Amino acid sequence: MTNGGKSTLSCSLQQRIPSSCIIAQDTFFKDDSVVPVDSNGFKQYDMLDALDMDQMMSEVNLWQRDPESFLAERGLTTTHTALSAEEKVFVLIVEGFLIFNYRPLNEKMDLRYFMEIPYDVCKTRRCLRVYMPPDPPGYFDGHVWPMYLKNRQEMESMTSGIVFLDGLKSKGELLASVYEDVTQEIERLMGKLPWGEGFCLYNFNTVPIVVDICLGIFPICSSNF
């Protein structure tokens, strides 16, 4: 969903989770000259055809093969220097608006989140943001919202296990909820007992993880590399 708070939550998770990074679907738009145009003259940005999904998958696969090198090549730090390969945890946060509609990417996920907000809130936020190129008159009601409804219906028909998040909740509430799920998924993957009350961020250094946000999340253990 556009303007639902995906990027904010993704960045908050990255700041809290050691050895994590973000791959954002918005950075894989094709050149504007090749984006399809509908019968009303609106650019079809809210379609998979407007995105270079092969390139996005290439980035995800690079991370999967060697997350430590992936971070290093992008100037990002890790916190695993004293740990064995089997103990390291890396988290990839994949954020986007059509990540659950692209099966090859969707199939990699273990945890999936979808941020939703009401029509009126979404429209207000959209109108307050500056886009390049700018939205033409009538673009939200004539294209953005109808495509959201269409893409959501398609997503729900092909994807299960999505956790729907209320985008009107506070940033702190949303972060706490998703962060707790991620830590529990790490524990499950590692076969460890729960840490008990409260989570110590510096005890979070033990497996590689991928977090996707339309939100979606998929952990991957180091033993998979």
Backbone as a ProteinNet text record, in pm:
[ID]
protein_1_A
[PRIMARY]
MTNGGKSTLSCSLQQRIPSSCIIAQDTFFKDDSVVPVDSNGFKQYDMLDALDMDQMMSEVNLWQRDPESFLAERGLTTTHTALSAEEKVFVLIVEGFLIFNYRPLNEKMDLRYFMEIPYDVCKTRRCLRVYMPPDPPGYFDGHVWPMYLKNRQEMESMTSGIVFLDGLKSKGELLASVYEDVTQEIERLMGKLPWGEGFCLYNFNTVPIVVDICLGIFPICSSNF
[TERTIARY]
84.1	0	87.3	55	130.9	111.7	220.9	216.4	161	179	126.8	221.5	346.5	444	546.9	555.3	648.1	793.1	831.6	971.5	1011.2	921.1	949.8	973.4	887	902.6	1028.7	1056.9	1177.2	1302.8	1310.1	1427.6	1440.9	1328.8	1332.4	1383	1339.6	1388.1	1537.4	1581.6	1723.7	1808.8	1762	1836.5	1845.3	1746.4	1743.1	1809.5	1811.5	1862	2004.9	2099.7	2238.8	2254.7	2354.3	2390.5	2271.2	2192.6	2075.5	2091	2013.1	2011.7	1875.8	1849.3	1720	1739	1654	1639.3	1498.6	1488.8	1359.5	1315.3	1192.9	1140.8	1133.8	1112.2	1100.7	1226.5	1339.9	1464.7	1483.2	1385.3	1397.7	1296.3	1245.1	1157.4	1236	1172.5	1232.8	1233	1306.5	1309.1	1167.2	1137.7	1002.6	953.9	1045.2	1007.2	946.8	970.8	918.7	805	766	654.3	524.5	440.5	316.3	221.5	137.6	37	-100.4	-199.9	-333.7	-416	-542	-628.5	-660.4	-640.8	-664.7	-539.1	-430.2	-305.4	-223.4	-265.2	-192.8	-78.9	39.2	151.7	119.8	148.7	114.2	229.1	258.1	367.6	333	205.5	163.2	144.4	231.5	228.6	369.1	376.6	507.2	584.4	512.4	578.6	658.8	629	701.7	831.4	854.4	968.7	1063.9	1192.4	1292.9	1308.8	1217.8	1218	1334.2	1385.3	1503.8	1622.8	1638.9	1748.8	1728.2	1604.6	1577.3	1608.2	1567.4	1596	1745.9	1817.6	1962.7	2024.4	1973.5	2022.7	1990.3	1868.5	1828.8	1914.9	1939.3	2019.7	2165	2217.4	2352.3	2360.6	2261	2257.9	2251.5	2165.6	2151	2281.6	2355.1	2478.2	2586.3	2596	2702.2	2661.6	2579	2529.1	2639.2	2744.3	2851.9	2922.8	2953.7	3017.2	2921.7	2793.4	2692	2692	2696.7	2699.2	2828.5	2940.2	3070.5	3083.4	3034.7	3044.8	2960.4	2864.6	2777.1	2809.4	2923.9	2968.6	2891.3	2822.3	2744.7	2824.7	2809.4	2888.6	2816.1	2894.6	2839.5	2886.2	2824	2857.5	2898.1	2957.3	2980.9	3127.5	3218.3	3359.9	3407.3	3346.5	3393.1	3310.1	3217.3	3127.6	3166.1	3128.7	3151.5	3048.4	3071.3	2979	2839.7	2830.6	2700.3	2623	2690	2624.7	2583.9	2621.8	2598.1	2453.3	2403.8	2268.6	2276.2	2215.4	2205.7	2058.4	2017.1	1876.5	1863.8	1791.1	1760.4	1616.1	1595.9	1462.2	1424.2	1327.7	1281.1	1149.8	1151	1035	980.6	848.8	790.9	640	579.8	433.7	377.4	465.7	420.5	507.6	570.9	662.7	589.4	463.8	388.1	319.3	322.9	260.8	360.2	485.8	589.5	633.4	586	601	745.7	843.3	980.6	1033.2	994.7	1035.8	951.9	822.5	731.1	764.8	809.4	838.6	958.5	1038.2	1154.2	1119.3	1000.4	966.7	919.4	958.2	909.3	806.7	823.7	729.9	684.6	554.9	500.6	410.5	431.2	350.6	296.6	173.8	111.7	55.8	106	61.2	-60.5	-168.3	-288.7	-338.6	-389.2	-449.3	-575.1	-671.1	-795.4	-771.4	-867.8	-861.9	-832.7	-907.2	-892.6	-754.8	-700.3	-566.8	-461.5	-478.1	-384.1	-382	-499	-507.7	-445.9	-472	-415.7	-263.7	-208.5	-62.6	-2.5	-70.4	-20.5	-15.3	-118	-124.7	-17.9	26.7	125.5	268.4	288.9	422.8	452.7	579.8	623.6	684.1	629.6	677.9	741.9	842.3	905.7	897.4	822	739.9	618.1	560.8	445.4	321.7	233.3	107.4	21.5	-33.6	-125.7	-260.3	-343.6	-475.5	-556.7	-619.9	-704.5	-630.2	-498.4	-417.6	-448.1	-470	-493.6	-622.4	-732.5	-861	-872.9	-803.2	-814.5	-720.4	-612.3	-515.1	-463.6	-411.2	-342.7	-434	-550.8	-638.7	-698.7	-749.3	-799.4	-692.4	-567.7	-460.8	-426	-435	-412.8	-514.1	-642.2	-746.5	-725.3	-688.8	-663.8	-543.6	-433.2	-312.6	-332.9	-411	-436.5	-519	-620.6	-701.4	-614.6	-527.3	-436.9	-343	-289.3	-199.4	-266.5	-388.7	-458.1	-496.3	-513	-549.8	-430.1	-308.8	-190.3	-97	-123.4	-30.5	-103.3	-49.4	-106	-5.2	-52.1	37	75.2	-3.3	26.8	-29.9	50.7	4.1	-30.8	-154.4	-198.2	-177.4	-107.1	-74.8	-159.2	-206.4	-284.9	-190	-182.7	-91.3	-125.1	-240	-276.1	-219.1	-164.1	-101.1	28.9	78	201.2	320.1	423.6	544.4	604.7	599	654.8	581.3	448.5	369.4	399.4	406.1	431.9	570.9	668.9	805.8	816.1	756.4	764.6	702.8	589.6	519.5	601.6	653.2	729.3	863.8	928.7	1059	1047.8	942.4	923.8	905.7	828.4	810.2	942.6	1025.1	1153.4	1243.4	1250.1	1335.5	1287.1	1156.7	1103.1	1133	1130.3	1162.4	1309.7	1394.9	1536.9	1554.8	1487.1	1496.8	1448.4	1340.2	1288.4	1390.3	1450.2	1548.7	1671.2	1708.2	1828	1799.7	1671.2	1636.8	1667.6	1663.2	1694.3	1566.6	1580.6	1468.3	1445.6	1321.1	1295	1386.6	1417	1507.9	1441.2	1311	1242.6	1196.9	1166.2	1111.5	1217	1176.6	1266.5	1369.4	1408.9	1508.5	1630.5	1746.2	1870.5	1921.4	1928.9	1967.3	2101.9	2192.6	2326.8	2335.1	2225.6	2220.7	2160	2139.2	2069.8	2167.9	2293.1	2398.3	2414.9	2317.1	2335.5	2280	2228.9	2179.3	2163.1	2160.6	2125.8	1975.7	1922.3	1777.7	1740.8	1625.7	1575.8	1442.2	1426.8	1300.1	1239.9	1121.5	1055.7	935.4	925.5	813.7	743.9	561.2	461.4	363.1	476.2	581.3	590.9	710.9	728.5	858.3	868.7	993.8	1029.4	1153.2	1192.3	1331.7	1343.2	1472.7	1541.8	1673.3	1753.5	1872.7	1890.9	2002.1	2132	2242	2372.3	2403.4	2345.2	2370	2314	2228.5	2170.4	2263.5	2373.5	2458.5	2564.3
-119.7	0	124.2	219.8	342.9	427.4	485.7	576.2	511.3	380.3	310.7	306.8	345.8	343.7	233	170.2	58.5	99.9	209.8	252.9	291.8	358	398.5	277.4	177.8	57.3	-18.3	-25.7	-94.9	-31.2	101	171.1	153.7	153.5	134.3	-4.6	-105.2	-241	-250.6	-189.4	-195.7	-131.9	-22.4	45.2	-38.8	-122.8	-200.7	-337.4	-392	-527.6	-523.5	-581.8	-582.9	-657.1	-619	-686.3	-700.3	-594.5	-597.1	-494.1	-511.3	-414	-419.6	-320.9	-308.9	-316.4	-393.8	-387.3	-335.3	-218.8	-153.7	-168.1	-215.6	-237.1	-107.3	4.2	133.1	171	111.3	146.2	67.9	-16.3	-100.1	-64.8	58.1	102.4	110.5	69.7	84.6	232.4	264.7	401.8	447	571.9	624.4	610.2	610.3	604	470	365.3	232.6	188.3	273.5	240	246.6	141.5	139.1	253.9	291	395.5	335.4	365.6	309.4	397.4	359.1	429.6	572.4	602.6	738	824.3	765.7	840.2	835.7	752.2	741.9	641	678.1	585.9	472.8	350	231.9	191.8	278.1	249.5	138.4	113.2	16.3	-122.4	-158.9	-290.3	-349.4	-481.9	-546.9	-513.9	-488.4	-455.2	-325.4	-242	-116.1	-134.1	-255.7	-283.3	-383.5	-366.5	-462.7	-567.6	-664	-764.3	-862.1	-880.3	-965.4	-905.8	-775.4	-709.2	-714.2	-697.5	-704.9	-844.2	-947	-1083.6	-1110.2	-1049.9	-1064.6	-1012.1	-897.8	-841.7	-932.8	-982.9	-1073.1	-1198.9	-1253.1	-1374.8	-1350.5	-1232.7	-1197.6	-1198.6	-1141.1	-1140.4	-1282.9	-1365.4	-1502.6	-1580.2	-1561	-1637.5	-1598.3	-1470.8	-1425.3	-1292.9	-1298.4	-1174.1	-1087	-1149.3	-1070.6	-985	-1045.3	-969.6	-865.1	-899.8	-807.6	-679.2	-693.8	-577.2	-499	-571	-504.7	-422.8	-476.9	-407.1	-280.5	-270.6	-153.3	-62.9	-87.9	-2.9	-20	-133.9	-161	-251.7	-231.6	-306.2	-430.9	-528.2	-648.7	-655.3	-744	-755.2	-897.3	-968.1	-1111	-1151.4	-1062.7	-1093.7	-1207.3	-1224.5	-1327	-1454.8	-1463.6	-1578.2	-1671.2	-1798.2	-1894.9	-1873.6	-1935.8	-1920.1	-1968.1	-2072.5	-2129.2	-2040.8	-1944.3	-1862.8	-1724.1	-1691.4	-1555.5	-1533.9	-1413.4	-1375.9	-1251.7	-1259.5	-1143.6	-1124.8	-1001.3	-973.1	-887.7	-939	-862.3	-815.1	-687.2	-628.9	-594.1	-664.1	-638.1	-561.6	-440.2	-351.6	-313.7	-320.9	-284.2	-293.9	-258.2	-254.9	-371.4	-446.7	-562.3	-684.8	-692.8	-804.1	-936.5	-933.6	-1058.5	-1099.8	-1014	-1045	-1105.7	-1113.5	-1171.1	-1303.2	-1411.8	-1543.1	-1581.5	-1562.1	-1602.2	-1535.4	-1410.1	-1340.7	-1384.9	-1393.2	-1431.3	-1567.7	-1659.7	-1795.4	-1801.9	-1698.5	-1696.7	-1653.6	-1600.8	-1538.7	-1639	-1613.2	-1691.6	-1613.5	-1483.1	-1396	-1286.5	-1263.3	-1166.3	-1066.2	-939	-833.4	-739.3	-697.8	-603.7	-487.3	-368	-248.3	-191.5	-166.4	-111.7	11.2	108.7	229.6	258.8	335.2	365.1	451.7	447.7	524.5	672.1	734.7	879	916.3	833.6	860.2	841.7	736.4	708.4	823	870.9	979.4	1107.7	1137.6	1258.6	1252.8	1138.8	1124.3	1134.8	1074.7	1078.4	1222	1298.7	1436.8	1525.8	1488.3	1569	1539.4	1428.5	1391.4	1447	1470.9	1522.2	1407.5	1381.5	1273.7	1331.7	1259.9	1295.7	1176.8	1185.8	1301.5	1314.6	1434.1	1455.4	1381.7	1349.1	1284.5	1380.4	1336.1	1421.2	1429.5	1527.6	1539.3	1410.5	1367.9	1249.3	1117.4	1122	999.8	903.3	956.2	867.4	787.8	857.3	788.1	714.5	763.6	701.5	585.2	578.7	470.7	409.4	491.7	438.6	351.5	403.1	326.2	204.5	217.1	97.2	-11.2	27.9	-70.5	-133.2	-54.5	-110.9	-220.8	-194.1	-293.8	-417.8	-398.5	-510.2	-593	-525.3	-595.9	-666.4	-604.9	-669.4	-796.4	-790.7	-909.7	-1021.7	-987.2	-1086.7	-1143.1	-1056.2	-1097.7	-1196.8	-1165.6	-1251.7	-1385.2	-1389.3	-1514.6	-1607.8	-1552.9	-1634.6	-1648.9	-1575.3	-1573.4	-1598.4	-1687.5	-1714.4	-1672.6	-1667.9	-1637.9	-1492.3	-1402	-1259.2	-1205.2	-1129.5	-1059.4	-916.6	-877.5	-743.4	-647.9	-539	-440.6	-315.1	-260.8	-137.8	-18.9	43.5	154.5	279.3	280.5	395	383	266.2	249.4	328.5	350.8	427.9	351.3	425	362.5	265.7	303.6	218.3	86.3	90.8	-32	-126.1	-71	-153.2	-214.7	-135.6	-185.7	-296.5	-276.1	-375.9	-508.1	-501.1	-621.9	-702.4	-634.9	-705.3	-752	-669.4	-706.5	-831.8	-839.7	-958.6	-1083.1	-1071.2	-1185.1	-1229.7	-1133	-1165.9	-1239.3	-1190.5	-1255.8	-1397.4	-1416.3	-1550.2	-1642.7	-1589.2	-1670.8	-1710.8	-1621.7	-1655.2	-1769.1	-1758.4	-1863.3	-1996.8	-1992.6	-2116.1	-2177.5	-2094.4	-2144	-2201.3	-2141.8	-2185.9	-2297.1	-2325.4	-2430.2	-2393.1	-2263.3	-2217.5	-2189.8	-2187.8	-2153.4	-2002.8	-1958.1	-1814.1	-1745.8	-1621.3	-1548	-1503	-1517.6	-1470.9	-1327.5	-1263.2	-1128	-1029.1	-951.1	-850.2	-910.1	-835.7	-881.8	-791.8	-852.4	-776.6	-770	-652.5	-636.9	-701.7	-697.7	-748.7	-899.5	-965	-1110.9	-1158.4	-1065.8	-1095.4	-1134.3	-1171.3	-1196.2	-1344.8	-1408.4	-1552	-1623.6	-1575.9	-1647	-1546.1	-1569	-1468.1	-1458.7	-1342.5	-1327.9	-1234.2	-1260.1	-1169.8	-1114.6	-986.5	-925.7	-852.3	-893.3	-829.2	-748.4	-632.5	-549	-490.5	-542.5	-475.1	-409.1	-511.7	-562.5	-716	-774.7	-917.8	-953.1	-1072.5	-1108.9	-1253.8	-1281.8	-1421.6	-1443.3	-1517.9	-1550.6	-1661.6	-1654.1	-1757	-1787.8	-1913.6	-1951.9	-1958.9	-1936.6	-1939.7	-2075.8	-2180	-2314.5	-2333.6	-2239.8	-2251	-2199.7	-2133.4	-2070.6	-2167.1
0	0	0	-87.4	-94.8	30.5	80.8	196	321.7	335.3	452.1	569.8	549.7	658.8	646.1	527.8	507.4	529.7	467.1	473.6	615	685.7	823.3	911.6	900.7	981.1	942.2	812.9	766	823.8	817.7	869.5	1020.3	1090.8	1235.6	1271.1	1195.7	1218.2	1190.3	1082.1	1048.4	1157.7	1214.3	1319.7	1445.8	1467.1	1590.5	1576.4	1456.9	1436.9	1383.6	1454.4	1408.3	1276.1	1199.4	1073.8	979.5	969.9	881.6	770.7	664.7	556	487.1	402.8	335.5	184.1	118.6	-26.8	-52.3	-116	-137.1	-282.2	-301.2	-435.9	-516.1	-449	-517.3	-595.3	-561	-629.3	-759.3	-793.7	-913.3	-1022.1	-1019.5	-1127.6	-1258.3	-1365.9	-1498.1	-1537.3	-1642.6	-1691.1	-1724.9	-1691.5	-1710.6	-1854.3	-1949	-2090.5	-2129.8	-2050.1	-2084.5	-1992	-1897.1	-1808.7	-1888.8	-1883.7	-1961.9	-1925.6	-2021.6	-2001.8	-2028.1	-1940.8	-1961	-2055.1	-2074.4	-2170.1	-2127.3	-1996.9	-1947.5	-1951.7	-1999.1	-2006.1	-1879.3	-1781.1	-1655.3	-1666.8	-1619.1	-1613.3	-1515.4	-1556.6	-1477.8	-1384.3	-1286.9	-1194.5	-1095.7	-1074.6	-974.1	-1033.9	-1126.4	-1189.7	-1188.3	-1185.8	-1188.3	-1315.8	-1426.2	-1552.8	-1544.8	-1445.2	-1429.9	-1351.4	-1301.1	-1214.2	-1277.5	-1251.8	-1297.3	-1187.7	-1186.3	-1080.6	-1094.5	-1215.3	-1231.5	-1156.8	-1167.7	-1097.9	-947.1	-903.4	-760.3	-706.5	-780.1	-737.3	-736.5	-829.1	-831.2	-702.5	-654.1	-528.6	-410.7	-406.6	-297.9	-299.2	-416.8	-427.6	-388	-419.9	-376.2	-224.7	-160.3	-14.2	39.1	-20.3	26.4	18.1	-89.7	-109.7	-9.9	21.2	111.5	175.4	279.8	340.1	398.7	450	510.6	405.3	291.1	183	125.8	118.1	67.5	150.3	283.3	371.3	354.5	351.3	342.5	214.6	103.5	-24.5	-28.1	62.5	67.7	186.1	247.9	357	485.5	500.5	621	713.5	842.7	940	987.2	1035.2	1095.9	1240.3	1317.6	1460.4	1494.8	1398.1	1415.8	1415.7	1440.6	1423.4	1512.7	1630	1723.2	1716.3	1621	1614.2	1500.8	1516.9	1410.1	1300.6	1184	1070.9	1105.8	1190.3	1225.3	1321.6	1385.2	1487	1437	1317.8	1270.6	1226.6	1251.7	1211.5	1123.8	1006.9	918.9	885.2	873.7	846.9	721.2	625.3	504	511.7	505.1	507.6	364.2	310	173.9	183.4	134.3	150.3	14	-1.6	-129.3	-130	-242.8	-252.9	-333.8	-401.9	-479.8	-453.9	-339.4	-314.1	-296.9	-254.8	-239.2	-368.7	-467.9	-597.3	-695.7	-654.7	-740.3	-678.7	-736.5	-674.3	-640.6	-731.6	-697.4	-570.5	-547.4	-426.1	-307.7	-328.6	-221.7	-163.2	-247.9	-201.9	-108	-102.4	-14.1	128.2	147.7	275.3	379.5	504.2	616.8	697.8	704.6	775.9	680.2	676.9	581.7	654.3	625.9	687.6	580.3	600.2	506.9	587	559.9	629.1	557	630.6	568.4	643.8	566.3	620.3	539.7	596.7	525.3	401.2	311.2	185.6	210.3	302.2	320.5	373.8	464	518.7	410	332	223.6	122.5	86.1	-13	40.8	167.7	228	229.7	271.3	276	136.2	39.4	-98.4	-149.9	-119.3	-167.5	-103.5	16.3	87.3	44	-27.7	-71.8	-210.9	-235	-365.2	-445.1	-562.3	-648	-773.5	-823.8	-951.2	-1045	-1153.1	-1191.3	-1099.7	-1088.7	-1000.8	-1050.5	-955.2	-993	-1075.5	-1188	-1264.4	-1192	-1223.5	-1160.2	-1176.6	-1067.4	-1071.2	-1067	-1049.2	-1056.3	-941.9	-821.7	-707.3	-726	-753.4	-767.7	-900.7	-1002.7	-1134	-1156.3	-1076.3	-1096.7	-966.5	-876.7	-757.9	-673.4	-633.9	-546.2	-616.8	-739.4	-808.7	-824	-852.1	-866	-732.1	-624.6	-491.2	-462.8	-490.3	-465.7	-552.3	-678	-768.8	-722.5	-690	-647	-513.6	-425.4	-296.9	-315.2	-399.7	-425.7	-482.8	-575.3	-633.5	-527.4	-443.3	-336.5	-242.3	-200.9	-106.1	-167.6	-299.6	-365.8	-382.3	-380.1	-406.6	-286.9	-179.4	-67	63.9	144.7	277.1	383.7	506.1	617.3	630.8	572.3	584.2	715.1	787.2	906.6	864.8	885.7	847.5	965	938	1040.6	1022.5	1133.7	1131.8	1123.3	1006.2	985.3	1063.9	1134.1	1217.3	1358.2	1391.4	1522.5	1527	1647.9	1663	1606.2	1568.1	1514.8	1616.1	1743.6	1848.4	1861.3	1853.8	1862.9	1747.1	1627.3	1509.4	1515.6	1554.5	1563.9	1667.7	1784.4	1890.9	1847.8	1778.3	1735.5	1635.6	1532.7	1429.3	1483.6	1562.4	1618.5	1704.9	1783.6	1867.3	1781.2	1673.8	1583.5	1522.3	1484.2	1421.9	1520.7	1642.8	1741.9	1771.2	1775.6	1799	1682	1559.9	1443.6	1444.5	1489.7	1502	1601.4	1714.5	1816.3	1762	1684.6	1626.8	1532.2	1449.5	1354	1423.4	1531.9	1602.5	1702.5	1726	1820.8	1963.5	1993.6	2128.1	2206.3	2337.9	2423.7	2417.7	2446.6	2450.6	2550.4	2523.5	2610.5	2740	2751	2870.3	2853	2962.7	2955	2905.9	2807.6	2753.8	2660	2561.7	2465.8	2474.1	2486.1	2485.7	2342.7	2287.3	2147.4	2118.9	2214.6	2189.5	2201.9	2235.1	2231.5	2100.7	2008.7	1884.1	1774	1816.3	1717.5	1689.1	1633.3	1613.6	1492.1	1386.6	1264.7	1150.4	1020.4	920.6	899.2	880.6	867	754.3	695.4	592.5	638	637.3	677.4	558.3	514.1	399.7	444.1	393.7	431.9	310.3	280.6	192.1	270.8	352.1	441.1	437.7	450.6	465.4	531.2	589.1	655.9	630.5	594.8	581.4	637.1	748.6	806.2	728	720.4	656.2	744.9	780.3	866.9	789.1	859.8	795.1	736.9	792.9	742	601.9	556.8	423	314.1	350.9	250.6	201.5
[MASK]
+++++++++++++++++++++++++++++++++++++++++++++++++++++++++++++++++++++++++++++++++++++++++++++++++++++++++++++++++++++++++++++++++++++++++++++++++++++++++++++++++++++++++++++++++++++++++++++++++++++++++++++++++++++++++++++++++

